[in-house]
Short mmCIF file of C-alpha atoms in Angstrom, two decimals:
data_model
loop_
_atom_site.label_atom_id
_atom_site.label_comp_id
_atom_site.label_asym_id
_atom_site.label_seq_id
_atom_site.Cartn_x
_atom_site.Cartn_y
_atom_site.Cartn_z
CA ASN L 1 0.44 -3.76 9.64
CA GLU L 2 2.04 -2.51 6.42
CA GLY L 3 -1.27 -1.40 4.90
CA TRP L 4 -2.28 0.45 8.05
CA THR L 5 1.10 2.16 8.16
CA THR L 6 0.83 3.33 4.56
CA TRP L 7 -2.78 4.49 4.97
CA PHE L 8 -1.98 6.36 8.18
CA GLN L 9 1.18 7.94 6.74
CA ARG L 10 -0.75 9.25 3.75
CA LYS L 11 -3.48 10.63 6.01
CA ILE L 12 -0.87 12.44 8.11
CA MET L 13 0.88 13.86 5.06
CA SER L 14 -2.39 15.20 3.61
CA ARG L 15 -3.05 17.02 6.88
CA ILE L 16 0.50 18.35 7.17
CA HIS L 17 0.33 19.74 3.63
CA LYS L 18 -3.28 20.87 4.18
CA LYS L 19 -4.20 19.30 0.86
CA PRO L 20 -7.04 16.76 1.09
CA ASN L 21 -6.19 15.39 -2.37
CA PHE L 22 -2.62 14.59 -1.36
CA LEU L 23 -3.70 11.11 -0.29
CA ASP L 24 -5.36 10.50 -3.66
CA PHE L 25 -2.33 11.56 -5.66
CA ASP L 26 0.07 9.62 -3.46
CA ALA L 27 -2.20 6.58 -3.81
CA ILE L 28 -1.94 6.84 -7.61
CA GLY L 29 1.84 6.69 -7.35
CA GLY L 30 1.60 3.80 -4.93
CA TYR L 31 -0.72 1.88 -7.25
CA LYS L 32 1.70 2.39 -10.13
CA ALA L 33 4.55 1.07 -7.96
CA LEU L 34 2.35 -1.88 -6.96
CA THR L 35 1.60 -2.89 -10.55
CA GLU L 36 5.25 -2.55 -11.56
CA THR L 37 6.40 -4.62 -8.57
CA VAL L 38 3.81 -7.34 -9.22
CA ASP L 39 5.12 -7.63 -12.78
CA LEU L 40 8.68 -8.13 -11.50
CA MET L 41 8.07 -10.48 -8.55
CA PRO L 42 7.39 -14.23 -8.73
CA ASP L 43 3.68 -15.02 -8.28
CA LYS L 44 4.25 -16.62 -4.86
CA PHE L 45 5.36 -13.23 -3.50
CA THR L 46 2.51 -11.16 -4.92
CA ILE L 47 -0.16 -12.33 -2.48
CA LEU L 48 -0.83 -10.17 0.56
CA VAL L 49 0.49 -12.77 3.03
CA PRO L 50 3.01 -14.97 1.20
CA ASN L 51 3.94 -18.43 2.42
CA LEU L 52 7.72 -18.16 2.53
CA GLY L 53 8.48 -21.76 3.44
CA ASP L 54 12.26 -22.17 3.13
CA THR L 55 12.66 -18.97 1.10
CA ASP L 56 14.90 -16.20 2.40
CA PRO L 57 12.50 -13.48 3.63
CA ASP L 58 14.71 -10.81 2.04
CA GLU L 59 13.81 -12.18 -1.39
CA SER L 60 10.13 -11.53 -0.81
CA PHE L 61 10.42 -7.97 0.53
CA SER L 62 8.60 -5.44 -1.64
CA ARG L 63 5.97 -2.71 -1.59
CA ILE L 64 3.24 -5.23 -2.35
CA PRO L 65 1.91 -5.73 1.21
CA TYR L 66 2.08 -1.98 1.85
CA GLU L 67 0.14 -1.01 -1.25
CA LYS L 68 -2.31 -3.93 -1.26
CA GLY L 69 -3.13 -3.33 2.38
CA PHE L 70 -3.49 0.39 1.77
CA ASN L 71 -5.80 -0.16 -1.20
CA LEU L 72 -8.05 -2.41 0.86
CA LEU L 73 -8.29 0.17 3.65
CA TRP L 74 -8.80 3.02 1.19
CA TYR L 75 -11.58 1.08 -0.54
CA LEU L 76 -13.28 0.36 2.79
CA GLU L 77 -12.94 4.00 3.83
CA ASN L 78 -14.57 5.14 0.61
CA GLN L 79 -17.40 2.62 0.96
CA VAL L 80 -18.12 2.98 4.68
CA GLY L 81 -16.46 6.25 5.70
CA THR L 82 -14.04 7.06 8.48
#
Protein backbone atom coordinates (compact mmCIF):
# COMPACT_ATOMS: atom_id res chain seq x y z
CA ASN A 1 0.00 0.00 0.00
CA GLU A 2 2.65 2.53 1.01
CA GLY A 3 4.73 2.00 -2.13
CA TRP A 4 1.71 2.35 -4.38
CA THR A 5 0.69 5.52 -2.58
CA THR A 6 4.13 7.07 -3.01
CA TRP A 7 4.40 6.03 -6.66
CA PHE A 8 0.91 7.35 -7.45
CA GLN A 9 1.47 10.61 -5.57
CA ARG A 10 4.66 11.27 -7.51
CA LYS A 11 2.91 10.50 -10.80
CA ILE A 12 0.13 12.95 -9.94
CA MET A 13 2.57 15.67 -8.92
CA SER A 14 4.55 15.33 -12.16
CA ARG A 15 1.34 15.81 -14.13
CA ILE A 16 0.15 18.73 -12.00
CA HIS A 17 3.48 20.50 -12.48
CA LYS A 18 3.62 19.41 -16.14
CA LYS A 19 7.20 18.30 -15.60
CA PRO A 20 7.85 14.66 -16.53
CA ASN A 21 11.16 14.69 -14.64
CA PHE A 22 9.49 15.72 -11.39
CA LEU A 23 9.04 12.06 -10.46
CA ASP A 24 12.72 11.36 -11.07
CA PHE A 25 13.91 14.25 -8.93
CA ASP A 26 11.45 13.48 -6.15
CA ALA A 27 12.59 9.85 -6.26
CA ILE A 28 16.19 10.97 -5.73
CA GLY A 29 15.14 12.80 -2.57
CA GLY A 30 13.13 9.80 -1.45
CA TYR A 31 16.08 7.46 -1.99
CA LYS A 32 18.30 9.76 0.06
CA ALA A 33 15.71 9.73 2.87
CA LEU A 34 15.51 5.94 2.59
CA THR A 35 19.27 5.44 2.98
CA GLU A 36 19.42 7.86 5.91
CA THR A 37 16.48 6.16 7.64
CA VAL A 38 17.94 2.68 7.11
CA ASP A 39 21.15 3.86 8.79
CA LEU A 40 19.18 5.07 11.83
CA MET A 41 16.69 2.22 12.28
CA PRO A 42 17.39 -1.19 13.84
CA ASP A 43 17.83 -3.90 11.19
CA LYS A 44 14.56 -5.62 12.12
CA PHE A 45 12.65 -2.51 10.97
CA THR A 46 14.44 -2.03 7.65
CA ILE A 47 12.76 -4.90 5.81
CA LEU A 48 9.73 -4.10 3.68
CA VAL A 49 7.31 -6.05 5.91
CA PRO A 50 8.77 -6.14 9.43
CA ASN A 51 7.73 -8.75 11.98
CA LEU A 52 6.78 -6.54 14.91
CA GLY A 53 6.10 -9.29 17.43
CA ASP A 54 5.62 -7.56 20.79
CA THR A 55 7.18 -4.30 19.59
CA ASP A 56 5.16 -1.10 19.72
CA PRO A 57 4.20 -0.38 16.07
CA ASP A 58 5.00 3.31 16.59
CA GLU A 59 8.66 2.41 17.05
CA SER A 60 8.83 0.87 13.59
CA PHE A 61 7.11 3.68 11.67
CA SER A 62 9.36 5.24 9.03
CA ARG A 63 9.60 6.08 5.36
CA ILE A 64 11.18 2.72 4.62
CA PRO A 65 8.06 0.88 3.36
CA TYR A 66 7.02 3.92 1.33
CA GLU A 67 10.36 4.32 -0.42
CA LYS A 68 11.20 0.62 -0.79
CA GLY A 69 7.77 -0.06 -2.26
CA PHE A 70 8.07 2.93 -4.56
CA ASN A 71 11.51 1.86 -5.77
CA LEU A 72 10.22 -1.61 -6.61
CA LEU A 73 7.30 -0.18 -8.60
CA TRP A 74 9.52 2.41 -10.31
CA TYR A 75 11.99 -0.32 -11.28
CA LEU A 76 9.20 -2.49 -12.70
CA GLU A 77 7.74 0.47 -14.58
CA ASN A 78 11.12 1.20 -16.15
CA GLN A 79 11.64 -2.45 -17.10
CA VAL A 80 8.15 -3.29 -18.36
CA GLY A 81 6.47 0.08 -18.95
CA THR A 82 3.16 1.46 -17.77
